Short mmCIF file of C-alpha atoms in Angstrom, two decimals:
data_model
loop_
_atom_site.label_atom_id
_atom_site.label_comp_id
_atom_site.label_asym_id
_atom_site.label_seq_id
_atom_site.Cartn_x
_atom_site.Cartn_y
_atom_site.Cartn_z
CA GLN A 1131 192.79 124.49 21.98
CA GLY A 1132 191.52 120.91 23.52
CA SER A 1133 192.02 119.98 27.21
CA SER A 1134 191.61 116.86 29.11
CA ALA A 1135 191.35 118.78 32.55
CA HIS A 1136 187.34 119.29 32.26
CA LEU A 1137 187.14 115.45 31.92
CA ARG A 1138 189.65 114.61 34.62
CA GLN A 1139 187.53 116.92 36.77
CA ALA A 1140 184.03 115.10 36.10
CA MET A 1141 185.95 111.88 36.51
CA ALA A 1142 187.40 112.72 39.76
CA VAL A 1143 184.06 114.08 40.93
CA ALA A 1144 182.33 111.09 39.91
CA GLN A 1145 184.24 109.16 42.57
CA HIS A 1146 181.74 109.72 45.34
CA HIS A 1147 179.73 106.61 45.82
CA ASP A 1148 176.71 108.28 44.70
CA ALA A 1149 178.24 108.70 41.14
CA VAL A 1150 179.54 104.96 41.05
CA THR A 1151 176.40 103.20 42.47
CA GLY A 1152 173.28 105.70 41.37
CA THR A 1153 172.26 106.48 44.84
CA SER A 1154 171.74 110.39 44.05
CA LYS A 1155 168.79 112.39 43.83
CA GLN A 1156 167.81 112.65 40.08
CA HIS A 1157 169.42 116.06 39.69
CA VAL A 1158 172.49 115.55 40.90
CA ALA A 1159 172.62 112.47 38.95
CA ASP A 1160 172.38 114.27 35.58
CA ASP A 1161 174.86 117.03 36.94
CA TYR A 1162 177.25 114.34 37.23
CA ALA A 1163 176.53 112.80 33.06
CA ARG A 1164 176.19 117.18 32.50
CA GLN A 1165 179.81 117.21 34.01
CA LEU A 1166 181.14 114.41 32.17
CA ALA A 1167 179.61 115.06 28.69
CA ALA A 1168 181.21 118.43 29.11
CA GLY A 1169 184.74 116.89 29.89
CA TRP A 1170 184.36 114.62 26.92
CA GLU A 1171 183.34 117.38 24.44
CA LYS A 1172 186.65 119.35 25.14
CA CYS A 1173 188.39 115.87 24.68
CA GLN A 1174 186.75 115.67 21.31
CA VAL A 1175 188.98 118.69 20.50
CA LEU A 1176 192.13 117.51 22.09
CA VAL A 1177 191.80 113.92 19.90
CA SER A 1178 191.06 116.23 16.77
CA ASN A 1179 194.42 118.01 17.25
CA ALA A 1180 196.12 114.79 18.03
CA LEU A 1181 195.00 113.07 14.68
CA ALA A 1182 195.23 116.49 12.95
CA SER A 1183 199.15 116.34 13.99
CA LEU A 1184 199.83 112.75 13.57
CA ARG A 1185 197.79 112.57 9.95
CA GLY A 1186 199.61 115.89 8.81
CA SER A 1187 195.99 117.55 7.73
CA LYS A 1188 193.47 118.91 9.55
CA GLU A 1189 190.15 117.69 9.18
CA ASP A 1190 186.48 118.79 10.11
CA PHE A 1191 186.42 115.65 12.69
CA VAL A 1192 183.32 114.69 13.85
CA PHE A 1193 182.47 112.23 16.78
CA CYS A 1194 179.02 110.78 16.75
CA ASN A 1195 178.26 109.91 20.21
CA GLN A 1196 174.98 108.13 19.49
CA LEU A 1197 176.24 105.42 17.19
CA ASN A 1198 174.64 102.81 19.50
CA ILE A 1199 171.06 104.11 18.23
CA SER A 1200 172.28 104.36 14.88
CA VAL A 1201 172.13 108.38 14.91
CA CYS A 1202 175.50 110.16 13.02
CA PRO A 1203 173.97 113.29 10.83
CA LEU A 1204 177.41 113.07 9.12
CA THR A 1205 177.08 109.46 7.69
CA GLN A 1206 173.61 109.83 7.11
CA THR A 1207 173.77 112.88 4.70
CA ALA A 1208 177.24 112.73 2.95
CA SER A 1209 178.34 110.88 -0.01
CA HIS A 1210 181.68 110.86 0.63
CA PHE A 1211 183.37 110.44 4.13
CA GLN A 1212 186.35 109.24 6.36
CA ALA A 1213 185.91 106.74 9.15
CA VAL A 1214 189.01 106.95 11.31
CA LEU A 1215 189.41 103.98 13.85
CA TYR A 1216 191.67 104.56 16.77
CA ASN A 1217 192.68 101.08 18.63
CA PRO A 1218 193.70 101.73 22.20
CA LEU A 1219 195.02 98.15 22.65
CA ALA A 1220 198.53 97.35 22.76
CA TRP A 1221 197.95 94.64 20.15
CA GLY A 1222 196.06 95.12 16.57
CA ILE A 1223 192.65 94.53 16.49
CA THR A 1224 189.57 93.90 13.81
CA TRP A 1225 186.45 95.24 14.36
CA THR A 1226 183.16 95.66 12.71
CA VAL A 1227 182.20 98.89 11.77
CA ARG A 1228 178.63 100.15 11.72
CA LEU A 1229 177.38 103.10 10.65
CA PRO A 1230 174.01 104.54 9.88
CA VAL A 1231 173.42 105.93 6.35
CA LYS A 1232 170.96 107.03 3.74
CA ASP A 1233 171.55 104.75 0.77
CA TRP A 1234 171.91 101.34 -0.05
CA ALA A 1235 175.65 100.86 -1.87
CA TYR A 1236 178.72 102.28 -0.86
CA HIS A 1237 182.43 101.64 -1.98
CA VAL A 1238 184.83 101.47 1.02
CA ARG A 1239 188.81 101.61 0.85
CA SER A 1240 191.22 100.72 3.40
CA PRO A 1241 194.15 102.80 4.18
CA SER A 1242 196.32 100.74 1.22
CA GLY A 1243 193.50 102.13 -0.89
CA GLN A 1244 191.97 97.96 -1.42
CA THR A 1245 188.43 97.82 -1.67
CA VAL A 1246 187.06 96.29 1.90
CA PRO A 1247 184.00 93.93 1.53
CA SER A 1248 180.77 96.07 2.75
CA GLU A 1249 176.93 95.81 2.97
CA VAL A 1250 174.06 97.91 4.10
CA ILE A 1251 171.21 96.44 6.22
CA ASP A 1252 168.14 97.73 7.38
CA VAL A 1253 168.13 97.61 11.15
CA LEU A 1254 164.43 98.77 11.91
CA SER A 1255 162.17 95.56 13.47
CA GLU A 1256 159.50 94.78 10.71
CA GLY A 1257 156.48 96.39 10.42
CA SER A 1258 158.15 99.61 10.52
CA GLU A 1259 157.64 101.99 7.10
CA ASN A 1260 160.50 103.60 6.98
CA PHE A 1261 164.23 101.86 6.40
CA ARG A 1262 167.37 102.86 8.40
CA PRO A 1263 169.95 101.42 6.50
CA GLU A 1264 173.20 101.00 8.11
CA LEU A 1265 176.57 100.22 6.62
CA ILE A 1266 178.59 97.50 7.45
CA PHE A 1267 182.53 96.68 7.01
CA PRO A 1268 185.11 95.12 8.64
CA ALA A 1269 188.02 97.22 9.67
CA SER A 1270 191.26 96.91 11.33
CA ALA A 1271 193.67 98.91 13.42
CA PRO A 1272 197.51 98.59 14.66
CA PRO A 1273 198.50 98.58 18.07
CA LEU A 1274 198.10 101.80 19.82
CA GLY A 1275 197.26 103.58 16.36
CA PHE A 1276 194.48 104.30 13.72
CA SER A 1277 193.49 103.58 10.36
CA ILE A 1278 191.50 105.76 7.67
CA TYR A 1279 189.03 104.05 5.65
CA SER A 1280 187.49 106.31 2.92
CA VAL A 1281 183.59 105.70 1.88
CA THR A 1282 181.77 106.93 -1.15
CA ARG A 1283 177.93 106.68 -1.58
CA LEU A 1284 177.52 104.51 -5.16
CA PRO A 1285 174.20 105.25 -7.15
CA SER A 1286 172.09 102.70 -6.02
CA LYS A 1287 167.97 101.55 -5.86
CA THR A 1288 166.07 101.24 -2.47
CA PRO A 1289 166.06 97.37 -2.35
CA LYS A 1290 162.95 95.41 -4.11
CA PHE A 1291 162.95 93.31 -0.98
CA ARG A 1292 163.35 93.66 2.86
CA ASP A 1293 166.15 91.18 4.54
CA CYS A 1294 164.61 87.48 4.22
CA CYS A 1295 162.25 85.86 7.25
CA SER A 1296 160.37 87.83 8.92
CA THR A 1297 158.75 85.39 10.91
CA SER A 1298 156.64 86.15 13.61
CA GLY A 1299 156.86 83.60 16.82
CA ALA A 1300 153.66 84.99 18.04
CA GLN A 1301 151.59 84.49 14.82
CA ARG A 1302 153.34 80.79 14.32
CA PHE A 1303 153.08 80.18 18.34
CA SER B 1176 158.76 76.11 11.37
CA GLN B 1177 161.87 76.37 10.00
CA SER B 1178 164.60 76.08 12.46
CA LEU B 1179 166.00 79.51 13.22
CA VAL B 1180 169.89 79.77 12.98
CA ILE B 1181 172.90 81.84 12.52
CA GLN B 1182 176.23 80.82 12.23
CA ASN B 1183 179.79 81.72 11.52
CA GLU B 1184 182.90 79.83 11.19
CA HIS B 1185 183.38 78.94 15.05
CA LEU B 1186 179.61 79.38 16.63
CA ARG B 1187 176.17 78.28 15.48
CA VAL B 1188 173.69 79.56 17.50
CA THR B 1189 169.61 78.06 17.44
CA PHE B 1190 166.29 79.45 18.31
CA ASP B 1191 163.29 77.86 19.02
CA PRO B 1192 161.18 78.03 15.84
CA ASN B 1193 158.00 78.42 17.80
CA THR B 1194 159.14 80.85 20.38
CA GLY B 1195 162.09 82.81 18.73
CA LEU B 1196 163.88 82.37 22.11
CA LEU B 1197 167.60 81.51 22.16
CA GLN B 1198 167.60 77.76 22.34
CA GLU B 1199 171.43 76.17 21.89
CA ILE B 1200 174.80 77.70 21.13
CA GLU B 1201 177.49 75.23 19.62
CA ASN B 1202 181.17 76.23 19.80
CA LEU B 1203 181.84 74.42 16.36
CA ASP B 1204 185.87 74.65 16.99
CA ARG B 1205 185.66 72.30 20.26
CA GLY B 1206 182.41 70.53 19.35
CA LEU B 1207 180.52 71.76 22.08
CA ARG B 1208 176.84 72.27 22.52
CA LEU B 1209 174.81 73.49 25.02
CA PRO B 1210 171.46 73.94 25.26
CA VAL B 1211 170.78 77.59 26.49
CA SER B 1212 167.42 79.71 26.95
CA GLN B 1213 167.70 83.19 27.31
CA ALA B 1214 164.78 85.52 28.11
CA PHE B 1215 163.78 88.99 29.89
CA TYR B 1216 162.15 88.70 33.61
CA TRP B 1217 161.12 91.42 35.99
CA TYR B 1218 160.97 91.51 39.77
CA ASN B 1219 158.33 93.25 41.52
CA ALA B 1220 159.97 95.73 43.54
CA SER B 1221 159.18 95.35 47.42
CA SER B 1222 157.08 98.19 49.01
CA GLY B 1223 157.85 96.71 52.28
CA ASP B 1224 155.54 93.84 54.31
CA PHE B 1225 154.51 93.14 57.66
CA MET B 1226 157.83 91.28 58.33
CA HIS B 1227 159.95 93.95 57.29
CA PRO B 1228 159.19 97.20 56.11
CA GLN B 1229 162.33 97.47 53.73
CA VAL B 1230 161.44 98.72 50.25
CA SER B 1231 163.27 98.11 47.43
CA GLY B 1232 165.48 101.34 46.18
CA ALA B 1233 168.37 102.97 44.92
CA TYR B 1234 170.54 101.50 48.13
CA ILE B 1235 168.77 98.28 48.35
CA PHE B 1236 167.42 95.76 45.82
CA ARG B 1237 164.77 94.04 47.65
CA PRO B 1238 162.12 92.24 45.30
CA ALA B 1239 158.66 91.43 46.65
CA GLN B 1240 158.62 87.76 45.60
CA THR B 1241 161.51 85.20 44.81
CA LYS B 1242 160.05 84.20 41.62
CA PRO B 1243 160.60 87.21 38.94
CA PHE B 1244 158.10 87.34 35.99
CA LEU B 1245 158.59 86.26 32.57
CA LEU B 1246 158.30 89.27 30.39
CA ARG B 1247 156.88 86.86 27.60
CA HIS B 1248 157.14 83.59 26.52
CA TRP B 1249 158.02 84.35 22.79
CA ALA B 1250 159.54 86.97 20.67
CA ASN B 1251 158.43 88.38 17.22
CA THR B 1252 161.72 87.68 15.31
CA ARG B 1253 163.28 88.46 12.28
CA LEU B 1254 166.34 87.10 10.52
CA VAL B 1255 169.05 88.64 8.79
CA LYS B 1256 171.58 86.97 6.93
CA LYS B 1257 174.23 88.73 4.94
CA ALA B 1258 177.87 88.10 4.12
CA LEU B 1259 179.13 90.34 7.16
CA VAL B 1260 176.61 89.76 9.57
CA GLN B 1261 174.05 87.19 10.74
CA GLU B 1262 171.32 88.47 13.45
CA VAL B 1263 168.04 87.65 14.85
CA HIS B 1264 166.03 90.73 15.80
CA GLN B 1265 163.53 89.58 18.90
CA ASN B 1266 160.90 91.59 19.68
CA PHE B 1267 159.08 90.77 23.33
CA THR B 1268 157.42 93.74 24.00
CA ALA B 1269 157.05 97.65 23.00
CA TRP B 1270 159.66 98.39 25.81
CA CYS B 1271 162.03 95.39 25.40
CA SER B 1272 163.85 94.08 22.55
CA GLN B 1273 167.18 92.17 21.65
CA VAL B 1274 169.30 91.93 18.47
CA VAL B 1275 171.33 88.39 18.72
CA ARG B 1276 174.46 88.39 16.22
CA LEU B 1277 177.23 87.24 14.75
CA TYR B 1278 179.94 88.50 12.97
CA PRO B 1279 182.34 86.53 10.67
CA GLY B 1280 185.55 85.51 12.47
CA GLN B 1281 183.68 86.36 16.11
CA ARG B 1282 184.24 83.66 18.76
CA HIS B 1283 181.42 85.14 21.07
CA VAL B 1284 177.71 85.66 20.70
CA GLU B 1285 176.41 89.28 21.02
CA LEU B 1286 173.20 89.88 22.60
CA GLU B 1287 172.16 94.00 22.29
CA TRP B 1288 169.23 94.22 24.42
CA THR B 1289 167.27 97.65 24.84
CA VAL B 1290 165.11 98.03 27.50
CA GLY B 1291 163.04 100.59 28.53
CA PRO B 1292 160.62 102.97 29.47
CA VAL B 1293 159.77 100.40 32.04
CA PRO B 1294 155.62 100.84 32.59
CA VAL B 1295 154.94 101.39 36.40
CA GLY B 1296 151.55 102.14 35.37
CA ASP B 1297 150.43 99.42 37.49
CA ASP B 1298 151.98 101.00 40.66
CA TRP B 1299 154.71 98.17 40.90
CA GLY B 1300 158.52 99.31 40.63
CA LYS B 1301 159.92 96.63 38.49
CA GLU B 1302 163.62 94.97 38.39
CA ILE B 1303 164.54 93.82 34.98
CA ILE B 1304 166.68 90.94 34.22
CA SER B 1305 168.05 89.01 31.25
CA ARG B 1306 168.43 85.48 32.69
CA PHE B 1307 170.03 82.37 30.92
CA ASP B 1308 169.11 78.94 31.70
CA THR B 1309 170.97 75.70 31.14
CA GLN B 1310 171.30 72.10 32.50
CA LEU B 1311 175.08 72.53 33.98
CA LYS B 1312 175.47 70.55 36.87
CA THR B 1313 177.24 74.01 38.72
CA ASN B 1314 176.55 72.85 42.16
CA GLY B 1315 175.23 76.33 43.99
CA ARG B 1316 178.52 78.11 42.86
CA PHE B 1317 179.28 80.87 40.28
CA TYR B 1318 181.89 83.07 39.38
CA THR B 1319 181.89 86.89 39.17
CA ASP B 1320 184.73 89.41 38.54
CA SER B 1321 186.14 92.50 40.61
CA ASN B 1322 186.83 95.29 38.43
CA GLY B 1323 187.75 93.07 35.64
CA ARG B 1324 190.60 91.72 37.12
CA GLU B 1325 190.06 89.09 40.25
CA ILE B 1326 187.58 86.48 39.46
CA LEU B 1327 185.99 85.31 43.21
CA GLU B 1328 183.66 82.21 43.67
CA ARG B 1329 180.25 82.67 44.77
CA ARG B 1330 178.33 80.16 46.61
CA ARG B 1331 174.62 80.23 47.12
CA ASN B 1332 173.53 81.32 50.52
CA TYR B 1333 176.62 81.25 51.88
CA ARG B 1334 179.55 83.51 52.78
CA PRO B 1335 183.11 82.43 53.43
CA THR B 1336 183.71 84.48 56.25
CA TRP B 1337 180.78 84.28 58.53
CA ASP B 1338 178.01 81.70 59.01
CA LEU B 1339 175.21 83.29 56.77
CA ASN B 1340 171.60 83.17 57.92
CA GLN B 1341 169.95 83.87 54.42
CA THR B 1342 167.02 86.23 54.87
CA GLU B 1343 166.89 87.26 51.45
CA PRO B 1344 166.80 84.39 48.83
CA VAL B 1345 167.32 86.62 45.86
CA ALA B 1346 168.89 90.27 46.83
CA GLY B 1347 171.16 87.71 49.35
CA ASN B 1348 172.79 85.88 46.38
CA TYR B 1349 173.30 88.95 43.99
CA TYR B 1350 176.94 90.27 43.45
CA PRO B 1351 178.48 93.32 41.72
CA ILE B 1352 179.46 92.70 38.07
CA ASN B 1353 181.99 94.75 37.03
CA SER B 1354 182.75 92.98 33.69
CA ARG B 1355 181.74 89.54 33.79
CA ILE B 1356 180.00 86.20 35.21
CA TYR B 1357 180.06 82.96 34.40
CA ILE B 1358 179.22 79.50 35.16
CA THR B 1359 181.07 76.06 35.06
CA ASP B 1360 179.97 72.11 35.56
CA GLY B 1361 184.03 71.80 35.78
CA GLN B 1362 184.08 70.77 32.01
CA ILE B 1363 182.11 73.30 30.06
CA GLN B 1364 182.16 77.08 31.23
CA LEU B 1365 179.49 79.68 29.65
CA THR B 1366 180.65 83.22 30.53
CA VAL B 1367 178.48 86.58 29.97
CA LEU B 1368 180.60 89.66 29.62
CA THR B 1369 178.92 93.16 30.29
CA ASP B 1370 179.50 96.39 28.74
CA ARG B 1371 178.92 98.13 32.09
CA SER B 1372 178.37 97.28 35.80
CA GLN B 1373 175.50 95.35 36.68
CA GLY B 1374 174.10 93.33 39.37
CA GLY B 1375 173.99 89.33 39.05
CA SER B 1376 173.69 85.92 40.20
CA SER B 1377 173.04 82.16 39.67
CA LEU B 1378 170.14 81.20 41.99
CA ARG B 1379 169.70 77.84 40.50
CA ASP B 1380 172.09 75.66 39.46
CA GLY B 1381 172.75 76.13 35.62
CA SER B 1382 171.09 79.75 35.73
CA LEU B 1383 172.80 83.14 35.62
CA GLU B 1384 170.70 86.37 35.77
CA LEU B 1385 172.10 89.89 35.10
CA MET B 1386 170.25 93.04 36.05
CA VAL B 1387 169.85 95.37 32.90
CA HIS B 1388 167.11 98.22 34.34
CA ARG B 1389 165.42 99.38 37.36
CA ARG B 1390 162.46 101.44 37.71
CA LEU B 1391 161.01 102.08 41.34
CA LEU B 1392 158.58 104.19 42.82
CA LEU B 1393 159.20 104.20 46.63
CA ASP B 1394 162.45 105.80 48.19
CA ASP B 1395 164.43 102.82 50.67
CA ASN B 1396 164.86 105.16 53.38
CA ARG B 1397 168.58 105.32 53.18
CA GLY B 1398 168.59 108.99 52.46
CA VAL B 1399 168.41 109.41 48.80
CA GLY B 1400 164.75 110.70 49.79
CA GLU B 1401 163.38 109.99 46.25
CA ALA B 1402 162.70 106.73 44.20
CA LEU B 1403 165.07 105.79 41.51
CA LEU B 1404 162.60 106.69 38.63
CA GLU B 1405 164.47 108.08 36.19
CA PRO B 1406 162.36 109.76 33.83
CA GLY B 1407 164.72 110.37 31.13
CA ASP B 1408 164.34 112.98 28.64
CA TRP B 1409 161.14 114.59 27.68
CA PRO B 1410 158.41 113.33 28.21
CA GLY B 1411 159.73 111.71 31.40
CA THR B 1412 158.07 108.46 30.36
CA GLY B 1413 161.31 106.21 31.65
CA LEU B 1414 164.90 105.96 30.58
CA VAL B 1415 165.42 103.71 27.37
CA VAL B 1416 168.68 101.47 28.01
CA ARG B 1417 170.49 99.77 25.33
CA GLY B 1418 173.48 97.49 25.99
CA ARG B 1419 175.37 94.40 24.98
CA HIS B 1420 176.28 90.86 26.58
CA LEU B 1421 178.63 88.77 25.14
CA LEU B 1422 178.50 85.05 25.42
CA LEU B 1423 181.15 82.91 25.43
CA LEU B 1424 180.93 79.00 25.59
CA ASP B 1425 184.14 77.06 26.03
CA THR B 1426 185.91 74.34 27.59
CA VAL B 1427 187.01 75.44 31.28
CA GLU B 1428 190.83 75.39 30.24
CA ALA B 1429 190.25 77.77 27.41
CA ALA B 1430 187.72 79.88 28.70
CA ALA B 1431 190.01 81.97 30.26
CA ALA B 1432 192.06 83.24 27.76
CA GLY B 1433 188.68 83.99 25.36
CA HIS B 1434 187.03 86.10 27.92
CA ARG B 1435 189.97 87.91 29.28
CA LEU B 1436 191.31 89.13 26.02
CA GLN B 1437 187.50 89.98 24.75
CA ALA B 1438 186.80 91.79 27.88
CA GLN B 1439 189.79 93.99 27.12
CA ARG B 1440 188.60 94.34 23.66
CA GLU B 1441 185.27 95.10 25.12
CA ALA B 1442 186.84 97.55 27.65
CA LEU B 1443 188.83 99.46 25.55
CA ALA B 1444 186.82 99.27 22.07
CA PRO B 1445 188.45 101.26 19.16
CA HIS B 1446 187.12 104.89 18.60
CA LEU B 1447 185.50 105.82 15.79
CA VAL B 1448 186.35 109.56 14.38
CA LEU B 1449 184.12 110.53 11.16
CA ALA B 1450 185.23 113.39 8.89
CA PRO B 1451 183.94 114.96 5.38
CA MET B 1452 186.23 113.59 2.60
CA GLY B 1453 188.37 116.18 1.11
CA GLN B 1454 188.20 118.94 3.13
CA GLY B 1455 191.29 118.73 4.76
CA THR B 1456 194.01 121.57 4.94
CA PRO B 1457 197.90 120.38 5.67
CA TYR B 1458 198.94 120.80 8.60
CA SER B 1459 201.98 120.54 10.68
CA PRO B 1460 202.70 120.95 14.38
CA GLY B 1461 205.44 123.57 13.56
#
């Protein structure tokens, strides 16, 4: 059973000027963040239920809250997964989806089953030993609606080269 | 020393081949070119002085000097050119890097900055800014938003409702930015959209800056009773912050439509939910 009451409560508490401006003691700021995170956690259940009833099928929905640092255990381990893009705007959008993955070649299909162009790039800066592959593909979603893309890993080899042109301003400079 | 360029159908972004810093933005649709340099700087947080004991802290931004320190004159760069994305990775220091990115069809330049943990081993609090410098003749004026709705004109060292005796040449010209700041010479407009509220200003004609991170060592005596130190997770070496600035270059006439729609896309960005394939079970609300 999902509920948005927790997030509403946390947002209400966060109207305090200390929460808005960051002028609280550290442990208070941490508690604001804790309340918001707990509220968002409950909302994820709510969103999953909504998607299940809108789609007519219950899935084990996963919310990766650390995509901004290229962390998502599901996409970094699974060979097949779905990406549901929900658009809260009142007009259609196209968006470039970036997902951390574990290999270098994937097949992406649009909601209508068409093949979507996709690429995998290495997001780590030069000089780092290990790779951090990230899958990129263009996606679109209708106004106040969602689209479901299916992603399948293809057998591939680690690329023989890194992305071109590692130039070091410092060295040349 | 081949030039470092990324581009899509609408924009071309050029970097200085020697320093790896941003050098010029070109709006290909309008035939606009604007030399823009962008770099990270830091203000040394004031710990009070004989004139005024006021310290820079959670409530009060007060740099010790009006001139910020340039973080580094150059960046190590890595160029990624693919069909679906072109980006330049800039590495300034161990605790400051940025990716400048263009996707096909995009009418803005995305700067994804990562700052932190800010080192304070020298016992100096630091306030980190990203600053854009152009030749635009902005006549002391710049524009900031209020909660993403109303745009307010700001004038350096001036207040519309009282005769300002400016005692803080930097902090006295800083304003809250909820979603955007822009400068214009009446023809061309450079807009920066933020993905969160930040402090910002234009302290010289043609220049605009946004504060992306702060790490302070003293309390500013306004009631918090501790420094804005934000140790972050274990081992408490300091918070690492990642965010994005979107750069839009356009004519003054067309700029508003561009930044207003993009700001909506930014504030109400689509949400991604993932699911393993083939494990669904039919489900009807009934």
